[in-house]
PDB file of C-alpha atoms and ligand atoms in Angstrom:
ATOM      1  CA  UNK R 512     129.904 -34.337 129.239  1.00  0.00           C
ATOM      2  CA  UNK R 513     131.537 -36.568 126.606  1.00  0.00           C
ATOM      3  CA  UNK R 514     134.828 -38.182 127.423  1.00  0.00           C
ATOM      4  CA  UNK R 515     136.422 -36.237 124.555  1.00  0.00           C
ATOM      5  CA  UNK R 516     135.265 -32.949 126.091  1.00  0.00           C
ATOM      6  CA  UNK R 517     136.593 -34.123 129.454  1.00  0.00           C
ATOM      7  CA  UNK R 518     139.983 -34.942 127.922  1.00  0.00           C
ATOM      8  CA  UNK R 519     140.116 -31.551 126.203  1.00  0.00           C
ATOM      9  CA  UNK R 520     139.286 -29.850 129.500  1.00  0.00           C
ATOM     10  CA  UNK R 521     142.113 -31.786 131.178  1.00  0.00           C
ATOM     11  CA  UNK R 522     144.510 -30.737 128.422  1.00  0.00           C
ATOM     12  CA  UNK R 523     143.546 -27.097 128.924  1.00  0.00           C
ATOM     13  CA  UNK R 524     144.333 -27.457 132.631  1.00  0.00           C
ATOM     14  CA  UNK R 525     147.729 -28.943 131.760  1.00  0.00           C
ATOM     15  CA  UNK R 526     148.650 -25.869 129.691  1.00  0.00           C
ATOM     16  CA  UNK R 527     147.806 -23.680 132.685  1.00  0.00           C
ATOM     17  CA  UNK R 528     149.550 -25.910 135.234  1.00  0.00           C
ATOM     18  CA  UNK R 529     152.680 -26.293 133.078  1.00  0.00           C
ATOM     19  CA  UNK R 530     153.050 -22.504 132.665  1.00  0.00           C
ATOM     20  CA  UNK R 531     153.480 -22.620 128.899  1.00  0.00           C
ATOM     21  CA  UNK R 532     154.869 -19.330 127.462  1.00  0.00           C
ATOM     22  CA  UNK R 533     154.665 -17.462 130.793  1.00  0.00           C
ATOM     23  CA  UNK R 534     155.453 -14.099 129.180  1.00  0.00           C
ATOM     24  CA  UNK R 535     152.575 -14.386 126.727  1.00  0.00           C
ATOM     25  CA  UNK R 536     150.324 -15.627 129.528  1.00  0.00           C
ATOM     26  CA  UNK R 537     151.200 -12.545 131.581  1.00  0.00           C
ATOM     27  CA  UNK R 538     150.381 -10.069 128.815  1.00  0.00           C
ATOM     28  CA  UNK R 539     147.199 -11.834 127.641  1.00  0.00           C
ATOM     29  CA  UNK R 540     143.767 -11.653 129.258  1.00  0.00           C
ATOM     30  CA  UNK R 541     143.242 -15.413 129.177  1.00  0.00           C
ATOM     31  CA  UNK R 542     144.028 -18.716 127.497  1.00  0.00           C
ATOM     32  CA  UNK R 543     142.107 -19.234 124.234  1.00  0.00           C
ATOM     33  CA  UNK R 544     142.091 -23.012 124.090  1.00  0.00           C
ATOM     34  CA  UNK R 545     139.616 -23.994 121.372  1.00  0.00           C
ATOM     35  CA  UNK R 546     135.920 -24.119 120.613  1.00  0.00           C
ATOM     36  CA  UNK R 547     133.347 -26.348 118.964  1.00  0.00           C
ATOM     37  CA  UNK R 548     132.506 -30.013 118.634  1.00  0.00           C
ATOM     38  CA  UNK R 549     135.046 -32.270 120.418  1.00  0.00           C
ATOM     39  CA  UNK R 550     134.061 -35.086 118.037  1.00  0.00           C
ATOM     40  CA  UNK R 551     134.280 -33.018 114.827  1.00  0.00           C
ATOM     41  CA  UNK R 552     135.295 -34.436 111.449  1.00  0.00           C
ATOM     42  CA  UNK R 553     136.823 -31.071 110.577  1.00  0.00           C
ATOM     43  CA  UNK R 554     139.330 -29.127 112.662  1.00  0.00           C
ATOM     44  CA  UNK R 555     140.470 -25.606 111.703  1.00  0.00           C
ATOM     45  CA  UNK R 556     143.782 -24.294 113.019  1.00  0.00           C
ATOM     46  CA  UNK R 557     144.696 -20.601 112.976  1.00  0.00           C
ATOM     47  CA  UNK R 558     147.721 -18.721 114.189  1.00  0.00           C
ATOM     48  CA  UNK R 559     147.063 -17.047 117.522  1.00  0.00           C
ATOM     49  CA  UNK R 560     144.222 -15.148 119.193  1.00  0.00           C
ATOM     50  CA  UNK R 561     143.699 -11.471 118.357  1.00  0.00           C
ATOM     51  CA  UNK R 562     142.158  -8.768 120.522  1.00  0.00           C
ATOM     52  CA  UNK R 563     138.534  -9.959 120.408  1.00  0.00           C
ATOM     53  CA  UNK R 564     139.535 -13.583 120.958  1.00  0.00           C
ATOM     54  CA  UNK R 565     141.681 -12.576 123.925  1.00  0.00           C
ATOM     55  CA  UNK R 566     138.764 -10.711 125.490  1.00  0.00           C
ATOM     56  CA  UNK R 567     136.156 -13.421 124.869  1.00  0.00           C
ATOM     57  CA  UNK R 568     138.350 -16.506 125.327  1.00  0.00           C
ATOM     58  CA  UNK R 569     137.060 -17.994 122.052  1.00  0.00           C
ATOM     59  CA  UNK R 570     139.021 -18.370 118.778  1.00  0.00           C
ATOM     60  CA  UNK R 571     137.946 -16.558 115.603  1.00  0.00           C
ATOM     61  CA  UNK R 572     135.242 -14.254 116.943  1.00  0.00           C
ATOM     62  CA  UNK R 573     136.465 -11.051 115.208  1.00  0.00           C
ATOM     63  CA  UNK R 574     136.263 -10.023 111.538  1.00  0.00           C
ATOM     64  CA  UNK R 575     138.245 -13.041 110.303  1.00  0.00           C
ATOM     65  CA  UNK R 576     135.940 -15.300 112.332  1.00  0.00           C
ATOM     66  CA  UNK R 577     132.814 -13.763 110.824  1.00  0.00           C
ATOM     67  CA  UNK R 578     134.244 -14.333 107.334  1.00  0.00           C
ATOM     68  CA  UNK R 579     135.028 -17.928 108.305  1.00  0.00           C
ATOM     69  CA  UNK R 580     131.445 -18.417 109.561  1.00  0.00           C
ATOM     70  CA  UNK R 581     130.122 -17.118 106.218  1.00  0.00           C
ATOM     71  CA  UNK R 582     132.282 -19.585 104.316  1.00  0.00           C
ATOM     72  CA  UNK R 583     131.187 -22.432 106.604  1.00  0.00           C
ATOM     73  CA  UNK R 584     127.561 -21.571 105.824  1.00  0.00           C
ATOM     74  CA  UNK R 585     128.249 -21.958 102.077  1.00  0.00           C
ATOM     75  CA  UNK R 586     129.080 -25.630 102.717  1.00  0.00           C
ATOM     76  CA  UNK R 587     126.157 -26.075 105.151  1.00  0.00           C
ATOM     77  CA  UNK R 588     128.255 -26.123 108.281  1.00  0.00           C
ATOM     78  CA  UNK R 589     127.957 -24.190 111.506  1.00  0.00           C
ATOM     79  CA  UNK R 590     130.576 -23.414 114.094  1.00  0.00           C
ATOM     80  CA  UNK R 591     129.035 -26.086 116.359  1.00  0.00           C
ATOM     81  CA  UNK R 592     129.788 -28.729 113.708  1.00  0.00           C
ATOM     82  CA  UNK R 593     133.523 -28.091 113.595  1.00  0.00           C
ATOM     83  CA  UNK R 594     136.319 -27.611 116.116  1.00  0.00           C
ATOM     84  CA  UNK R 595     138.529 -24.550 115.893  1.00  0.00           C
ATOM     85  CA  UNK R 596     141.744 -23.619 117.646  1.00  0.00           C
ATOM     86  CA  UNK R 597     145.072 -21.851 117.153  1.00  0.00           C
ATOM     87  CA  UNK R 598     148.697 -22.952 117.322  1.00  0.00           C
ATOM     88  CA  UNK R 599     149.542 -20.379 119.972  1.00  0.00           C
ATOM     89  CA  UNK R 600     146.862 -20.076 122.621  1.00  0.00           C
ATOM     90  CA  UNK R 601     147.620 -16.664 124.135  1.00  0.00           C
ATOM     91  CA  UNK R 602     147.387 -13.374 122.244  1.00  0.00           C
ATOM     92  CA  UNK R 603     150.853 -12.111 121.231  1.00  0.00           C
ATOM     93  CA  UNK R 604     151.313  -8.454 122.265  1.00  0.00           C
ATOM     94  CA  UNK R 605     150.227  -5.943 119.576  1.00  0.00           C
ATOM     95  CA  UNK R 606     149.165  -8.869 117.372  1.00  0.00           C
ATOM     96  CA  UNK R 607     152.758  -9.590 116.379  1.00  0.00           C
ATOM     97  CA  UNK R 608     153.495 -12.899 114.654  1.00  0.00           C
ATOM     98  CA  UNK R 609     153.983 -15.798 117.056  1.00  0.00           C
ATOM     99  CA  UNK R 610     157.697 -16.501 117.678  1.00  0.00           C
ATOM    100  CA  UNK R 611     159.222 -19.897 116.752  1.00  0.00           C
ATOM    101  CA  UNK R 612     159.702 -20.752 120.462  1.00  0.00           C
ATOM    102  CA  UNK R 613     156.079 -19.960 121.200  1.00  0.00           C
ATOM    103  CA  UNK R 614     154.860 -22.198 118.393  1.00  0.00           C
ATOM    104  CA  UNK R 615     157.174 -25.001 119.535  1.00  0.00           C
ATOM    105  CA  UNK R 616     155.937 -24.703 123.129  1.00  0.00           C
ATOM    106  CA  UNK R 617     152.303 -25.200 122.087  1.00  0.00           C
ATOM    107  CA  UNK R 618     152.825 -27.878 119.424  1.00  0.00           C
ATOM    108  CA  UNK R 619     152.553 -30.923 121.755  1.00  0.00           C
ATOM    109  CA  UNK R 620     149.228 -29.581 123.057  1.00  0.00           C
ATOM    110  CA  UNK R 621     147.941 -28.995 119.532  1.00  0.00           C
ATOM    111  CA  UNK R 622     148.945 -32.558 118.605  1.00  0.00           C
ATOM    112  CA  UNK R 623     147.169 -33.805 121.731  1.00  0.00           C
ATOM    113  CA  UNK R 624     144.005 -31.893 120.752  1.00  0.00           C
ATOM    114  CA  UNK R 625     144.069 -33.668 117.363  1.00  0.00           C
ATOM    115  CA  UNK R 626     144.695 -37.043 119.042  1.00  0.00           C
ATOM    116  CA  UNK R 627     141.568 -36.529 121.160  1.00  0.00           C
ATOM    117  CA  UNK R 628     139.298 -35.223 118.380  1.00  0.00           C
ATOM    118  CA  UNK R 629     140.604 -37.540 115.614  1.00  0.00           C
ATOM    119  CA  UNK R 630     139.237 -35.437 112.719  1.00  0.00           C
ATOM    120  CA  UNK R 631     139.023 -36.627 109.134  1.00  0.00           C
ATOM    121  CA  UNK R 632     140.526 -33.380 107.857  1.00  0.00           C
ATOM    122  CA  UNK R 633     142.722 -30.708 109.446  1.00  0.00           C
ATOM    123  CA  UNK R 634     142.340 -27.325 107.740  1.00  0.00           C
ATOM    124  CA  UNK R 635     145.364 -25.099 108.334  1.00  0.00           C
ATOM    125  CA  UNK R 636     144.665 -21.378 108.071  1.00  0.00           C
ATOM    126  CA  UNK R 637     147.675 -19.373 106.926  1.00  0.00           C
ATOM    127  CA  UNK R 638     151.359 -20.178 106.596  1.00  0.00           C
ATOM    128  CA  UNK R 639     152.186 -20.440 110.307  1.00  0.00           C
ATOM    129  CA  UNK R 640     149.614 -23.151 110.784  1.00  0.00           C
ATOM    130  CA  UNK R 641     150.627 -25.024 107.598  1.00  0.00           C
ATOM    131  CA  UNK R 642     154.332 -24.879 108.419  1.00  0.00           C
ATOM    132  CA  UNK R 643     153.766 -26.201 111.930  1.00  0.00           C
ATOM    133  CA  UNK R 644     152.844 -29.553 110.397  1.00  0.00           C
ATOM    134  CA  UNK R 645     154.443 -29.399 106.947  1.00  0.00           C
ATOM    135  CA  UNK R 646     157.437 -27.073 107.266  1.00  0.00           C
ATOM    136  CA  UNK R 647     158.720 -27.493 103.693  1.00  0.00           C
ATOM    137  CA  UNK R 648     155.548 -26.452 101.886  1.00  0.00           C
ATOM    138  CA  UNK R 649     154.737 -22.973 100.617  1.00  0.00           C
ATOM    139  CA  UNK R 650     151.150 -21.877 101.074  1.00  0.00           C
ATOM    140  CA  UNK R 651     151.136 -19.968  97.764  1.00  0.00           C
ATOM    141  CA  UNK R 652     151.918 -23.249  95.963  1.00  0.00           C
ATOM    142  CA  UNK R 653     149.853 -25.813  97.888  1.00  0.00           C
ATOM    143  CA  UNK R 654     146.709 -23.974  99.036  1.00  0.00           C
ATOM    144  CA  UNK R 655     143.559 -25.963  98.287  1.00  0.00           C
ATOM    145  CA  UNK R 656     145.462 -29.245  97.857  1.00  0.00           C
ATOM    146  CA  UNK R 657     144.934 -31.941 100.516  1.00  0.00           C
ATOM    147  CA  UNK R 658     148.174 -33.420 101.881  1.00  0.00           C
ATOM    148  CA  UNK R 659     148.369 -36.704 103.764  1.00  0.00           C
ATOM    149  CA  UNK R 660     151.096 -36.662 106.398  1.00  0.00           C
ATOM    150  CA  UNK R 661     151.459 -39.044 109.340  1.00  0.00           C
ATOM    151  CA  UNK R 662     148.067 -39.732 110.879  1.00  0.00           C
ATOM    152  CA  UNK R 663     146.203 -36.813 109.336  1.00  0.00           C
ATOM    153  CA  UNK R 664     145.111 -35.265 106.079  1.00  0.00           C
ATOM    154  CA  UNK R 665     145.768 -31.508 105.958  1.00  0.00           C
ATOM    155  CA  UNK R 666     144.137 -28.922 103.719  1.00  0.00           C
ATOM    156  CA  UNK R 667     146.205 -25.726 103.557  1.00  0.00           C
ATOM    157  CA  UNK R 668     144.086 -22.589 103.101  1.00  0.00           C
ATOM    158  CA  UNK R 669     144.960 -18.905 103.094  1.00  0.00           C
ATOM    159  CA  UNK R 670     144.264 -17.144 106.372  1.00  0.00           C
ATOM    160  CA  UNK R 671     140.847 -15.438 106.352  1.00  0.00           C
ATOM    161  CA  UNK R 672     142.325 -12.295 107.944  1.00  0.00           C
ATOM    162  CA  UNK R 673     144.827 -11.988 105.073  1.00  0.00           C
ATOM    163  CA  UNK R 674     142.176 -12.748 102.444  1.00  0.00           C
ATOM    164  CA  UNK R 675     139.498 -10.461 103.888  1.00  0.00           C
ATOM    165  CA  UNK R 676     140.774  -7.265 102.255  1.00  0.00           C
ATOM    166  CA  UNK R 677     142.612  -8.757  99.267  1.00  0.00           C
ATOM    167  CA  UNK R 678     140.149  -9.430  96.441  1.00  0.00           C
ATOM    168  CA  UNK R 679     142.211 -12.056  94.602  1.00  0.00           C
ATOM    169  CA  UNK R 680     143.166 -13.976  97.700  1.00  0.00           C
ATOM    170  CA  UNK R 681     139.611 -13.744  99.003  1.00  0.00           C
ATOM    171  CA  UNK R 682     138.200 -15.419  95.902  1.00  0.00           C
ATOM    172  CA  UNK R 683     140.922 -18.095  96.009  1.00  0.00           C
ATOM    173  CA  UNK R 684     140.052 -18.835  99.642  1.00  0.00           C
ATOM    174  CA  UNK R 685     136.338 -19.083  98.806  1.00  0.00           C
ATOM    175  CA  UNK R 686     137.121 -21.426  95.881  1.00  0.00           C
ATOM    176  CA  UNK R 687     139.441 -23.591  98.020  1.00  0.00           C
ATOM    177  CA  UNK R 688     136.843 -23.700 100.797  1.00  0.00           C
ATOM    178  CA  UNK R 689     134.249 -25.029  98.350  1.00  0.00           C
ATOM    179  CA  UNK R 690     136.440 -28.120  97.821  1.00  0.00           C
ATOM    180  CA  UNK R 691     136.052 -29.245 101.447  1.00  0.00           C
ATOM    181  CA  UNK R 692     132.896 -31.432 101.025  1.00  0.00           C
ATOM    182  CA  UNK R 693     134.403 -33.374  98.096  1.00  0.00           C
ATOM    183  CA  UNK R 694     137.707 -33.852  99.947  1.00  0.00           C
ATOM    184  CA  UNK R 695     135.809 -35.146 103.012  1.00  0.00           C
ATOM    185  CA  UNK R 696     133.866 -37.543 100.800  1.00  0.00           C
ATOM    186  CA  UNK R 697     137.081 -38.920  99.264  1.00  0.00           C
ATOM    187  CA  UNK R 698     138.684 -39.358 102.703  1.00  0.00           C
ATOM    188  CA  UNK R 699     135.572 -41.165 103.950  1.00  0.00           C
ATOM    189  CA  UNK R 700     135.632 -43.483 100.926  1.00  0.00           C
ATOM    190  CA  UNK R 701     139.322 -44.329 101.413  1.00  0.00           C
ATOM    191  CA  UNK R 702     138.903 -45.238 105.099  1.00  0.00           C
TER     192      UNK R 702
HETATM  193  N1  URA U1362     143.373 -15.068 113.705  1.00  0.00           N
HETATM  194  C1  URA U1362     143.801 -16.271 114.130  1.00  0.00           C
HETATM  195  O1  URA U1362     144.738 -16.857 113.601  1.00  0.00           O
HETATM  196  N2  URA U1362     143.180 -16.814 115.165  1.00  0.00           N
HETATM  197  C2  URA U1362     142.153 -16.256 115.776  1.00  0.00           C
HETATM  198  O2  URA U1362     141.636 -16.857 116.725  1.00  0.00           O
HETATM  199  C3  URA U1362     141.709 -15.002 115.302  1.00  0.00           C
HETATM  200  C4  URA U1362     142.330 -14.428 114.263  1.00  0.00           C
END
């Protein structure tokens, strides 16, 4: 096992040992910590697990996840190439939006995941994920535009679950997604 995987495993144990969001933990089936390559150049961050994710313990395995996998394939990437996680790591009851307190409780662990993985680009999926890192930006205005902030470069994208059944937003997400290889190239060149 790589040392990065070991550190991620330790971080997962810390969330359990520290009893983060005990109410959510009690109503959820399990912690959905994250999945993929612990040394990835690209990290995707969603909102919170849904029903399928809660049952399988893996982020983005439902309809939104399948759409995401299709978009990854268009830029020659597989799920094993990237790392994927959520802000909130337990399923909120009835798929309600995560509460501000819940997002705050998980933020240090999300930051720690990024510190371990050290990706070139952090792709935020949806407004909750964007506003966790860049609270003053509006997704409708900045989607598809890379933003450097602190140690990371962020690419805000629409959430695939929101875009799945909305034709206009779906095409915008596909177009924004197609920019990822060029953005990665530019980041690599500026290192
Ligand atoms: N939506 C999310 O934000 N995360 C998941 O893991 C699944 C759906």
